[in-house]
CSV table of C-alpha atoms and ligand atoms in Angstrom, one decimal:
chain,number,residue,atom,x,y,z
A,1,MET,CA,-0.1,-0.1,0.1
A,2,ALA,CA,1.4,3.3,-1.1
A,3,GLN,CA,-0.4,6.2,-1.4
A,4,LEU,CA,-0.3,10.1,-1.4
A,5,TRP,CA,-2.8,10.8,1.2
A,6,GLY,CA,-3.5,9.9,4.6
A,7,GLY,CA,-3.1,12.9,6.8
A,8,ARG,CA,-6.7,13.0,7.8
A,9,PHE,CA,-7.2,9.2,8.4
A,10,THR,CA,-6.9,7.5,11.9
A,11,LYS,CA,-7.2,3.8,10.3
A,12,LYS,CA,-5.5,2.1,7.6
A,13,THR,CA,-7.2,1.6,4.5
A,14,ASP,CA,-8.8,-1.9,4.2
A,15,GLN,CA,-6.4,-4.1,2.0
A,16,GLU,CA,-9.4,-5.1,-0.3
A,17,VAL,CA,-10.6,-1.4,-0.6
A,18,TYR,CA,-7.4,-0.5,-1.5
A,19,ASP,CA,-7.1,-2.8,-4.2
A,20,PHE,CA,-10.5,-2.0,-5.4
A,21,ASN,CA,-9.7,1.5,-5.7
A,22,ALA,CA,-6.2,1.2,-7.1
A,23,SER,CA,-5.7,1.7,-10.9
A,24,ILE,CA,-2.0,1.2,-11.4
A,25,THR,CA,-2.5,-2.1,-13.1
A,26,PHE,CA,-4.1,-0.5,-16.0
A,27,ASP,CA,-3.1,3.2,-15.9
A,28,GLN,CA,0.6,2.7,-16.0
A,29,ARG,CA,0.0,2.6,-19.8
A,30,MET,CA,-0.1,6.2,-19.3
A,31,ALA,CA,3.5,6.7,-17.7
A,32,MET,CA,5.3,8.4,-20.8
A,33,GLN,CA,2.2,10.7,-20.6
A,34,ASP,CA,2.4,11.2,-17.0
A,35,ILE,CA,6.0,12.2,-17.0
A,36,ARG,CA,5.7,14.4,-20.2
A,37,GLY,CA,2.7,16.4,-18.4
A,38,SER,CA,4.8,16.8,-15.2
A,39,LEU,CA,7.7,18.0,-17.1
A,40,ALA,CA,5.6,20.7,-18.6
A,41,HIS,CA,4.1,21.4,-15.4
A,42,VAL,CA,7.4,21.8,-13.5
A,43,LYS,CA,8.7,24.1,-16.2
A,44,MET,CA,5.8,26.2,-16.0
A,45,LEU,CA,6.3,26.5,-12.5
A,46,GLY,CA,9.8,27.5,-12.7
A,47,LYS,CA,8.7,30.1,-15.5
A,48,VAL,CA,6.2,31.9,-13.1
A,49,GLY,CA,8.7,31.7,-10.1
A,50,ILE,CA,6.6,29.2,-7.9
A,51,LEU,CA,9.7,26.9,-8.1
A,52,THR,CA,13.3,28.0,-8.1
A,53,GLN,CA,15.5,27.2,-11.2
A,54,GLU,CA,17.5,24.9,-8.9
A,55,GLU,CA,14.3,23.2,-8.0
A,56,THR,CA,13.1,23.0,-11.4
A,57,GLY,CA,16.4,21.5,-13.1
A,58,ARG,CA,16.7,18.9,-10.2
A,59,ILE,CA,12.9,17.7,-10.7
A,60,GLU,CA,13.2,17.8,-14.5
A,61,LYS,CA,16.6,16.0,-14.2
A,62,GLY,CA,14.7,13.3,-12.1
A,63,LEU,CA,11.6,12.9,-14.2
A,64,ALA,CA,14.0,12.4,-17.4
A,65,SER,CA,15.8,9.5,-15.6
A,66,ILE,CA,12.8,7.8,-14.5
A,67,ARG,CA,11.6,8.2,-18.3
A,68,GLU,CA,14.9,6.8,-19.4
A,69,ASP,CA,14.9,3.9,-16.7
A,70,LEU,CA,11.2,2.8,-17.6
A,71,ILE,CA,12.2,2.9,-21.1
A,72,SER,CA,15.3,0.6,-20.8
A,73,GLY,CA,13.7,-1.8,-18.2
A,74,ALA,CA,16.1,-0.4,-15.3
A,75,LEU,CA,13.0,0.7,-13.4
A,76,VAL,CA,10.1,-1.4,-13.1
A,77,ILE,CA,6.7,0.1,-12.2
A,78,SER,CA,5.4,-1.5,-8.8
A,79,GLU,CA,1.9,-2.1,-8.5
A,80,GLU,CA,2.3,-1.4,-4.8
A,81,TYR,CA,1.2,2.2,-5.7
A,82,GLU,CA,-2.3,3.3,-5.8
A,83,ASP,CA,-2.0,5.0,-9.4
A,84,ILE,CA,0.8,5.8,-11.9
A,85,HIS,CA,1.0,9.4,-10.5
A,86,SER,CA,1.9,8.3,-7.2
A,87,PHE,CA,4.4,5.8,-8.4
A,88,VAL,CA,6.2,8.6,-10.5
A,89,GLU,CA,6.2,11.0,-7.5
A,90,ALA,CA,7.3,8.5,-5.2
A,91,VAL,CA,10.2,7.6,-7.3
A,92,LEU,CA,11.1,11.2,-8.2
A,93,THR,CA,11.2,12.1,-4.3
A,94,GLU,CA,13.1,8.7,-3.7
A,95,ARG,CA,15.9,10.0,-6.3
A,96,ILE,CA,15.9,13.9,-5.9
A,97,GLY,CA,14.9,14.4,-2.4
A,98,GLU,CA,12.8,17.3,-0.9
A,99,ALA,CA,12.6,19.0,-4.2
A,100,GLY,CA,10.5,16.0,-5.5
A,101,LYS,CA,7.6,16.8,-3.1
A,102,LYS,CA,7.2,20.2,-4.7
A,103,LEU,CA,6.0,18.6,-8.1
A,104,HIS,CA,2.4,18.5,-7.2
A,105,THR,CA,2.2,22.2,-6.3
A,106,GLY,CA,-0.8,23.7,-8.0
A,107,ARG,CA,-2.1,20.5,-9.4
A,108,SER,CA,-4.6,17.8,-8.5
A,109,ARG,CA,-4.4,14.2,-9.6
A,110,ASN,CA,-8.0,15.2,-11.3
A,111,ASP,CA,-6.4,17.6,-13.9
A,112,GLN,CA,-3.4,15.3,-14.0
A,113,VAL,CA,-5.3,12.3,-15.1
A,114,ALA,CA,-7.6,14.4,-17.2
A,115,LEU,CA,-4.3,15.7,-18.9
A,116,ASP,CA,-2.6,12.2,-19.1
A,117,MET,CA,-5.7,10.4,-20.8
A,118,LYS,CA,-6.2,13.3,-23.5
A,119,LEU,CA,-2.2,12.9,-24.2
A,120,TYR,CA,-2.7,9.2,-24.5
A,121,ILE,CA,-5.9,9.2,-26.7
A,122,ARG,CA,-4.4,12.2,-28.8
A,123,ASP,CA,-1.3,9.8,-29.4
A,124,ALA,CA,-3.8,7.0,-30.2
A,125,LEU,CA,-5.8,9.2,-32.4
A,126,ARG,CA,-2.6,9.8,-34.8
A,127,GLN,CA,-2.0,6.2,-34.7
A,128,THR,CA,-5.3,5.2,-35.7
A,129,ASP,CA,-5.1,7.8,-38.6
A,130,ARG,CA,-1.9,6.5,-39.8
A,131,LEU,CA,-3.5,3.0,-39.8
A,132,VAL,CA,-6.6,4.1,-41.8
A,133,HIS,CA,-4.1,6.2,-44.1
A,134,SER,CA,-2.0,3.4,-45.3
A,135,LEU,CA,-5.5,1.2,-45.6
A,136,ILE,CA,-6.8,3.6,-48.0
A,137,ASP,CA,-3.3,3.7,-49.8
A,138,THR,CA,-3.8,0.1,-50.4
A,139,LEU,CA,-7.2,0.6,-51.4
A,140,LEU,CA,-6.4,3.3,-53.9
A,141,ASP,CA,-3.8,0.9,-55.4
A,142,LEU,CA,-6.2,-2.0,-56.0
A,143,THR,CA,-8.6,0.6,-57.3
A,144,GLN,CA,-6.2,2.0,-59.8
A,145,LYS,CA,-5.4,-1.9,-60.9
A,146,ASN,CA,-9.1,-2.8,-61.2
A,147,MET,CA,-10.7,-0.1,-63.2
A,148,ASP,CA,-12.0,-2.3,-65.8
A,149,THR,CA,-12.5,-5.7,-63.7
A,150,VAL,CA,-16.2,-6.3,-64.3
A,151,MET,CA,-18.3,-7.7,-61.3
A,152,PRO,CA,-22.1,-7.7,-60.3
A,153,GLY,CA,-23.1,-5.0,-58.2
A,154,PHE,CA,-25.7,-6.1,-55.6
A,155,THR,CA,-28.8,-4.8,-53.9
A,156,HIS,CA,-30.7,-7.2,-51.6
A,157,LEU,CA,-27.6,-9.5,-52.1
A,158,GLN,CA,-29.2,-10.1,-55.2
A,159,LYS,CA,-27.3,-9.5,-58.6
A,160,ALA,CA,-28.2,-6.0,-59.8
A,161,GLN,CA,-26.2,-4.1,-62.3
A,162,PRO,CA,-22.7,-4.5,-63.4
A,163,VAL,CA,-20.0,-2.6,-61.5
A,164,THR,CA,-16.2,-2.7,-61.4
A,165,LEU,CA,-14.4,-3.7,-58.7
A,166,ALA,CA,-12.5,-0.4,-58.9
A,167,HIS,CA,-15.9,1.1,-58.2
A,168,HIS,CA,-16.8,-1.3,-55.4
A,169,LEU,CA,-13.4,-0.7,-53.6
A,170,GLY,CA,-13.9,3.2,-54.2
A,171,ALA,CA,-17.1,2.9,-52.1
A,172,TYR,CA,-15.0,1.7,-49.2
A,173,THR,CA,-12.3,4.4,-49.6
A,174,GLU,CA,-15.1,6.9,-49.1
A,175,MET,CA,-16.0,5.7,-46.0
A,176,PHE,CA,-12.6,5.4,-44.6
A,177,LEU,CA,-11.7,9.0,-45.8
A,178,ARG,CA,-14.8,10.1,-43.7
A,179,ASP,CA,-13.3,8.0,-40.9
A,180,ARG,CA,-10.2,10.0,-41.3
A,181,SER,CA,-12.1,13.3,-41.6
A,182,ARG,CA,-13.7,12.6,-38.4
A,183,LEU,CA,-10.6,11.9,-36.5
A,184,HIS,CA,-9.3,15.3,-37.6
A,185,ASP,CA,-12.6,16.9,-36.8
A,186,MET,CA,-12.5,15.4,-33.1
A,187,TYR,CA,-8.9,16.4,-32.9
A,188,ARG,CA,-9.6,20.1,-33.2
A,189,ARG,CA,-12.1,20.1,-30.7
A,190,MET,CA,-10.3,18.2,-28.1
A,191,ASN,CA,-6.7,19.6,-28.5
A,192,LEU,CA,-7.3,21.9,-25.2
A,193,CYS,CA,-5.1,21.5,-22.3
A,194,PRO,CA,-7.0,20.8,-19.0
A,195,LEU,CA,-3.7,21.4,-16.8
A,196,GLY,CA,-3.8,23.7,-14.2
A,197,ALA,CA,-7.6,23.2,-13.5
A,198,GLY,CA,-6.8,21.9,-10.3
A,199,ALA,CA,-9.2,19.5,-8.2
A,200,LEU,CA,-12.1,21.3,-10.2
A,201,ALA,CA,-11.7,25.3,-9.0
A,202,GLY,CA,-8.2,26.3,-10.5
A,203,THR,CA,-5.8,27.3,-7.9
A,204,THR,CA,-4.5,30.6,-6.0
A,205,TYR,CA,-1.0,30.1,-7.5
A,206,PRO,CA,-0.3,32.5,-10.6
A,207,LEU,CA,-0.2,29.4,-13.1
A,208,ASP,CA,0.6,30.3,-17.0
A,209,ARG,CA,-1.9,27.5,-18.2
A,210,GLU,CA,-1.4,28.8,-21.8
A,211,TYR,CA,2.2,28.2,-21.4
A,212,SER,CA,2.0,24.8,-20.2
A,213,ALA,CA,-0.5,23.9,-22.9
A,214,ALA,CA,1.7,25.1,-25.7
A,215,LEU,CA,4.6,23.0,-24.3
A,216,LEU,CA,2.3,20.1,-24.6
A,217,GLY,CA,1.3,20.8,-28.2
A,218,PHE,CA,-2.2,22.0,-27.6
A,219,ASP,CA,-4.0,24.8,-29.0
A,220,GLY,CA,-4.7,26.5,-25.9
A,221,ALA,CA,-5.8,25.9,-22.2
A,222,THR,CA,-9.4,24.7,-21.4
A,223,ARG,CA,-11.8,27.7,-20.5
A,224,ASN,CA,-13.8,26.2,-17.6
A,225,SER,CA,-11.9,24.4,-14.7
A,226,MET,CA,-15.0,22.3,-13.8
A,227,ASP,CA,-15.3,21.1,-17.4
A,228,SER,CA,-11.8,20.6,-17.6
A,229,VAL,CA,-11.7,17.6,-15.0
A,230,SER,CA,-15.0,16.1,-15.5
A,231,ASP,CA,-15.2,16.3,-19.6
A,232,ARG,CA,-14.5,12.8,-21.2
A,233,ASP,CA,-16.8,13.9,-24.5
A,234,TYR,CA,-13.6,13.6,-26.5
A,235,LEU,CA,-13.1,10.0,-25.4
A,236,ILE,CA,-16.6,9.0,-26.2
A,237,GLU,CA,-16.1,10.9,-29.6
A,238,PHE,CA,-13.3,8.7,-30.2
A,239,LEU,CA,-14.6,5.5,-29.2
A,240,SER,CA,-17.4,6.3,-31.6
A,241,ASP,CA,-15.0,7.2,-34.4
A,242,LEU,CA,-13.4,3.7,-33.7
A,243,SER,CA,-16.8,2.0,-33.6
A,244,MET,CA,-17.5,3.6,-37.0
A,245,ILE,CA,-14.0,2.6,-38.5
A,246,MET,CA,-15.0,-1.0,-37.1
A,247,MET,CA,-18.4,-1.0,-38.7
A,248,HIS,CA,-16.7,-0.6,-42.0
A,249,LEU,CA,-14.2,-2.9,-41.4
A,250,SER,CA,-16.8,-5.3,-40.5
A,251,ARG,CA,-19.1,-4.9,-43.5
A,252,PHE,CA,-15.9,-5.3,-45.5
A,253,CYS,CA,-15.2,-8.5,-43.7
A,254,GLU,CA,-18.6,-9.6,-44.4
A,255,GLU,CA,-18.2,-9.3,-48.2
A,256,ILE,CA,-14.6,-10.9,-47.9
A,257,ILE,CA,-16.3,-13.8,-46.4
A,258,LEU,CA,-18.8,-14.2,-48.7
A,259,TRP,CA,-16.5,-13.5,-51.8
A,260,ASN,CA,-14.1,-16.2,-50.4
A,261,SER,CA,-17.0,-18.9,-50.0
A,262,ASN,CA,-17.2,-21.7,-52.5
A,263,GLU,CA,-20.3,-20.6,-53.9
A,264,TYR,CA,-19.0,-17.1,-54.9
A,265,ARG,CA,-15.0,-17.8,-55.5
A,266,PHE,CA,-14.5,-14.2,-56.7
A,267,ILE,CA,-11.5,-14.1,-54.4
A,268,GLU,CA,-8.8,-16.3,-52.9
A,269,LEU,CA,-7.1,-15.3,-49.7
A,270,ASP,CA,-3.6,-15.9,-49.1
A,271,ASP,CA,-2.6,-19.1,-47.2
A,272,ALA,CA,-0.7,-16.6,-44.8
A,273,TYR,CA,-4.1,-15.1,-43.8
A,274,SER,CA,-6.4,-18.2,-43.7
A,275,THR,CA,-6.6,-21.2,-41.2
A,276,GLY,CA,-7.1,-24.4,-41.4
A,277,SER,CA,-9.4,-27.0,-39.7
A,278,SER,CA,-8.4,-29.7,-37.3
A,279,ILE,CA,-11.0,-32.0,-38.7
A,280,MET,CA,-11.8,-31.4,-42.3
A,281,PRO,CA,-8.7,-31.4,-44.5
A,282,GLN,CA,-10.2,-29.3,-47.3
A,283,LYS,CA,-10.9,-26.3,-45.3
A,284,LYS,CA,-9.3,-22.7,-45.7
A,285,ASN,CA,-11.3,-20.5,-43.4
A,286,PRO,CA,-11.5,-16.6,-43.5
A,287,ASP,CA,-10.9,-16.6,-39.6
A,288,ILE,CA,-9.2,-13.0,-39.7
A,289,ALA,CA,-12.1,-11.6,-41.4
A,290,GLU,CA,-14.4,-13.5,-39.1
A,291,LEU,CA,-12.4,-12.0,-36.0
A,292,VAL,CA,-12.5,-8.6,-37.6
A,293,ARG,CA,-16.3,-8.6,-37.8
A,294,GLY,CA,-16.5,-10.2,-34.3
A,295,LYS,CA,-14.4,-7.8,-32.3
A,296,THR,CA,-16.4,-5.0,-33.8
A,297,GLY,CA,-18.8,-5.8,-30.9
A,298,ARG,CA,-16.3,-5.3,-28.5
A,299,VAL,CA,-15.3,-2.0,-29.6
A,300,TYR,CA,-19.2,-1.0,-29.6
A,301,GLY,CA,-19.0,-2.1,-26.2
A,302,ALA,CA,-16.4,0.4,-24.9
A,303,LEU,CA,-18.6,3.1,-26.3
A,304,MET,CA,-21.7,1.9,-24.5
A,305,GLN,CA,-20.0,1.3,-21.4
A,306,LEU,CA,-18.5,4.9,-21.3
A,307,LEU,CA,-21.5,6.6,-22.3
A,308,THR,CA,-23.3,4.8,-19.7
A,309,THR,CA,-20.8,5.4,-17.0
A,310,MET,CA,-20.9,9.2,-17.8
A,311,LYS,CA,-24.7,9.6,-17.9
A,312,GLY,CA,-25.3,10.3,-14.2
A,313,LEU,CA,-22.5,12.0,-13.0
A,314,PRO,CA,-22.8,15.4,-11.2
A,315,LEU,CA,-20.1,17.8,-11.9
A,316,ALA,CA,-17.1,18.0,-11.3
A,317,TYR,CA,-14.6,14.8,-10.9
A,318,ASN,CA,-16.2,11.4,-9.7
A,319,LYS,CA,-14.3,8.2,-9.3
A,320,ASP,CA,-16.6,6.7,-11.7
A,321,MET,CA,-14.2,8.3,-14.1
A,322,GLN,CA,-11.5,5.9,-13.6
A,323,GLU,CA,-13.7,3.5,-15.4
A,324,ASP,CA,-12.7,5.4,-18.6
A,325,LYS,CA,-9.6,3.6,-19.0
A,326,GLU,CA,-9.6,-0.3,-19.4
A,327,PHE,CA,-12.1,-0.5,-22.0
A,328,SER,CA,-10.6,2.4,-23.9
A,329,PHE,CA,-7.4,0.9,-24.0
A,330,ASP,CA,-8.8,-2.1,-25.2
A,331,ALA,CA,-10.8,-0.6,-27.9
A,332,VAL,CA,-7.6,1.4,-29.2
A,333,ASP,CA,-5.7,-2.0,-29.4
A,334,THR,CA,-8.4,-4.0,-30.7
A,335,ALA,CA,-9.1,-1.3,-33.6
A,336,CYS,CA,-5.4,-0.7,-34.3
A,337,ASP,CA,-4.7,-4.5,-34.6
A,338,CYS,CA,-7.9,-5.0,-36.9
A,339,LEU,CA,-6.8,-2.2,-39.3
A,340,LYS,CA,-3.2,-3.6,-39.3
A,341,LEU,CA,-4.5,-7.2,-40.0
A,342,PHE,CA,-7.2,-6.3,-42.4
A,343,GLU,CA,-4.9,-4.3,-44.5
A,344,GLY,CA,-2.4,-7.2,-44.7
A,345,MET,CA,-5.2,-9.7,-45.8
A,346,LEU,CA,-6.5,-7.2,-48.3
A,347,SER,CA,-3.2,-6.6,-50.0
A,348,THR,CA,-2.5,-10.4,-50.4
A,349,THR,CA,-5.8,-11.3,-51.6
A,350,VAL,CA,-6.0,-12.7,-55.5
A,351,PHE,CA,-9.3,-11.4,-57.2
A,352,ASN,CA,-10.5,-14.0,-59.7
A,353,LYS,CA,-11.6,-11.4,-62.4
A,354,GLU,CA,-13.4,-14.0,-64.9
A,355,ARG,CA,-15.1,-15.5,-62.1
A,356,MET,CA,-16.4,-12.1,-61.4
A,357,GLU,CA,-17.3,-11.1,-64.8
A,358,GLU,CA,-18.9,-14.3,-65.3
A,359,SER,CA,-21.2,-14.0,-62.4
A,360,ALA,CA,-22.1,-10.4,-63.5
A,361,LYS,CA,-23.2,-12.0,-67.1
A,362,LYS,CA,-25.0,-15.0,-65.5
A,363,GLY,CA,-26.8,-12.9,-63.3
A,364,PHE,CA,-28.9,-10.7,-65.8
A,365,THR,CA,-27.1,-7.7,-64.7
A,366,ASN,CA,-27.4,-6.2,-67.9
A,367,ALA,CA,-31.1,-6.5,-67.9
A,368,THR,CA,-31.9,-2.7,-67.2
A,369,ASP,CA,-29.5,-2.1,-70.5
A,370,ALA,CA,-31.4,-4.4,-72.6
A,371,ALA,CA,-34.7,-2.4,-71.5
A,372,ASP,CA,-32.6,1.0,-72.1
A,373,TYR,CA,-31.7,-0.1,-75.6
A,374,LEU,CA,-35.4,-0.6,-76.6
A,375,VAL,CA,-36.0,2.8,-74.9
A,376,ARG,CA,-33.5,4.3,-77.4
A,377,ALA,CA,-35.4,2.6,-80.1
A,378,GLY,CA,-38.7,4.5,-78.8
A,379,VAL,CA,-40.4,1.9,-76.7
A,380,PRO,CA,-42.0,3.2,-73.6
A,381,PHE,CA,-39.7,2.0,-70.6
A,382,ARG,CA,-42.7,0.2,-68.8
A,383,ASP,CA,-43.1,-2.1,-72.0
A,384,ALA,CA,-39.5,-2.5,-72.5
A,385,HIS,CA,-39.2,-3.8,-68.8
A,386,GLY,CA,-42.1,-6.3,-69.8
A,387,ILE,CA,-40.3,-7.6,-72.8
A,388,VAL,CA,-36.9,-7.9,-71.2
A,389,GLY,CA,-38.3,-9.7,-68.2
A,390,ARG,CA,-40.0,-12.3,-70.7
A,391,LEU,CA,-36.4,-12.8,-72.2
A,392,VAL,CA,-35.1,-13.3,-69.1
A,393,LEU,CA,-37.5,-16.1,-68.3
A,394,THR,CA,-36.7,-17.7,-71.3
A,395,CYS,CA,-32.9,-17.4,-70.7
A,396,ILE,CA,-33.5,-19.1,-67.2
A,397,GLU,CA,-35.3,-21.8,-68.7
A,398,ARG,CA,-32.6,-22.4,-71.2
A,399,GLY,CA,-29.8,-21.8,-68.4
A,400,ILE,CA,-28.0,-19.1,-70.7
A,401,ALA,CA,-27.3,-15.3,-70.3
A,402,LEU,CA,-28.7,-12.4,-72.2
A,403,ASP,CA,-25.5,-12.5,-74.2
A,404,ASP,CA,-26.0,-15.8,-75.6
A,405,LEU,CA,-30.0,-15.5,-76.7
A,406,PRO,CA,-30.2,-16.0,-80.4
A,407,LEU,CA,-31.3,-12.8,-82.2
A,408,GLU,CA,-34.5,-14.3,-83.6
A,409,GLU,CA,-35.6,-15.0,-79.9
A,410,TYR,CA,-35.1,-11.2,-79.1
A,411,GLN,CA,-37.2,-10.1,-82.4
A,412,LYS,CA,-40.0,-12.4,-81.2
A,413,GLU,CA,-40.5,-10.1,-78.6
A,414,SER,CA,-39.7,-6.9,-80.1
A,415,SER,CA,-39.1,-6.1,-83.7
A,416,ALA,CA,-36.8,-3.0,-82.1
A,417,PHE,CA,-34.1,-5.4,-81.2
A,418,GLY,CA,-31.1,-5.5,-84.1
A,419,SER,CA,-27.9,-7.5,-84.0
A,420,ASP,CA,-26.4,-4.2,-82.1
A,421,ILE,CA,-28.1,-5.4,-78.9
A,422,TYR,CA,-25.0,-7.8,-78.1
A,423,ASP,CA,-22.7,-5.1,-78.2
A,424,ALA,CA,-25.4,-2.8,-76.3
A,425,ILE,CA,-25.7,-5.3,-73.4
A,426,SER,CA,-22.0,-6.5,-73.3
A,427,MET,CA,-20.6,-5.9,-69.8
A,428,LYS,CA,-17.8,-3.8,-71.0
A,429,THR,CA,-20.6,-1.4,-72.7
A,430,CYS,CA,-22.8,-1.6,-69.6
A,431,VAL,CA,-20.2,-0.5,-67.3
A,432,SER,CA,-18.0,2.0,-69.7
A,433,THR,CA,-21.3,3.8,-70.5
A,434,ARG,CA,-22.3,4.8,-67.0
A,435,ASN,CA,-20.3,8.0,-66.5
A,436,THR,CA,-22.5,10.2,-64.3
A,437,LYS,CA,-20.3,11.6,-61.5
A,438,GLY,CA,-19.9,8.8,-58.9
A,439,ALA,CA,-20.7,5.9,-61.6
A,440,PRO,CA,-18.5,3.0,-62.6
A,441,GLY,CA,-17.8,4.0,-66.0
A,442,PRO,CA,-13.9,4.9,-66.7
A,443,GLN,CA,-14.5,8.7,-67.0
A,444,ALA,CA,-16.5,8.8,-63.8
A,445,LEU,CA,-14.1,6.7,-61.8
A,446,GLU,CA,-10.8,8.4,-62.9
A,447,GLU,CA,-12.7,11.5,-61.6
A,448,MET,CA,-13.4,9.7,-58.3
A,449,LEU,CA,-9.9,8.4,-58.0
A,450,ALA,CA,-8.3,12.0,-58.4
A,451,GLN,CA,-10.5,13.5,-55.8
A,452,GLN,CA,-9.9,10.7,-53.3
A,453,LYS,CA,-6.1,11.5,-54.0
A,454,SER,CA,-6.3,14.9,-53.5
A,455,GLU,CA,-8.5,14.6,-50.3
A,456,MET,CA,-5.8,12.4,-48.7
A,457,GLU,CA,-3.3,15.1,-49.3
A,458,LYS,CA,-5.5,17.7,-47.9
A,459,LEU,CA,-6.0,15.4,-44.9
A,460,ASP,CA,-2.2,14.8,-44.5
A,461,LYS,CA,-1.3,18.8,-44.6
A,462,GLU,CA,-3.8,19.3,-41.7
A,463,GLU,CA,-2.1,20.8,-38.5
A,464,GLY,CA,-1.3,18.2,-36.0
A,465,PHE,CA,-1.1,15.4,-38.7
A,466,ALA,CA,1.5,16.7,-41.1
B,1,LIG,N1,-6.9,7.1,-10.8
B,1,LIG,C1,-7.8,8.2,-10.9
B,1,LIG,C2,-8.7,8.2,-12.2
B,1,LIG,O1,-8.2,7.6,-12.9
B,1,LIG,C3,-6.9,9.2,-10.8
B,1,LIG,C4,-7.6,10.5,-10.2
B,1,LIG,C5,-7.9,10.5,-9.0
B,1,LIG,N2,-8.4,11.4,-8.1
B,1,LIG,C6,-9.0,11.4,-7.1
B,1,LIG,N3,-9.5,12.5,-6.8
B,1,LIG,N4,-9.2,10.2,-6.4
B,1,LIG,O2,-9.6,8.8,-12.4
């Protein structure tokens, strides 16, 4: 039992109470952030003259040595302490003596923990952004390589109209670009420093909060000390952003699982990203995609947990808030692992292009185009719809595609059909003539790709991420 308080107590804390209350087993993750925050605090205390230059120098040196030793492994965090803040302060005092006891001047663990967590999440946010960035790069590369890979587009999981793989992948690029922009968005809102808010009501010391905020790379200091120590909105936003990323990954995984199935055979997953069965020798399972899909629930769980924890809390700090950490750390680890593994899986996947195009043909995805052909010849669309519907029925009975139906059969249904129908409904034509903005045609796709690339560049240049 090693704690920072006890003066007003006459009895020792019960051991089980102590253990229940302690957070060192999980908040030790923020050791580097805690030291970084303390270094800024002490520098500020020195600047405004609350500590002497000599004291400031000693504390800075002591903190730097703790950081080095933690990194090298020479110093191991002792779980005897209540939390990471107590541990760092105790080791500091052990190393530099009396001056160490002055570190906490004008500070409370409430603003300290709010700061540590913000620094941690800001790092995690940038790491997440880099991983989404890298996944988008892979997607852009695959898009470029598959501009004319025809595949069926689906609605209701029924083959609908032909698209290209580039178009399909481009849809995911849009989702992940929005995810990046959401992360950048929340960064701007969260990047204010709570240090100096004290327990809840600021302090009587003449702290220079803007100075310590600037030292820590914040855009400024927070405006209200009560809000500063009890705000966890940014964390909820981050968990919501992670949930959205996971939802996008999960939808993609669902498609990969389908495409990899014996029925679809659109793709072949790399051996390195598949697993076998202990009993069925023929199996090659898409476990990674399934796990990413499954772990999505875990990240949503973290979001729900924190929303629920926060909903009844009066101002300002309450110990409930200590529960903001474990699930959040888990969500960060989970989402980052999923992003990495998903990208590895996607970049090694082989797309079975012939099979995709064949599937588009067999699924009558060009039926709308056959009807549009008649419309161009003057047949009203509703009549054209009926004519092509009957032709599709004939094809189904014979087990062939519209492309393989003899011209006489076409002409039995409508004299408007000529021999150019085959070209009009070829997969290449169906796709290449769809060039409205956002459509799968080549001009439209080029435009999409160029805009996606420039959006990436814009995001890369944004402050805090460059
Ligand atoms: N371990 C605490 C937390 O994570 C640190 C703040 C403690 N403050 C307090 N007044 N007990 O929230």
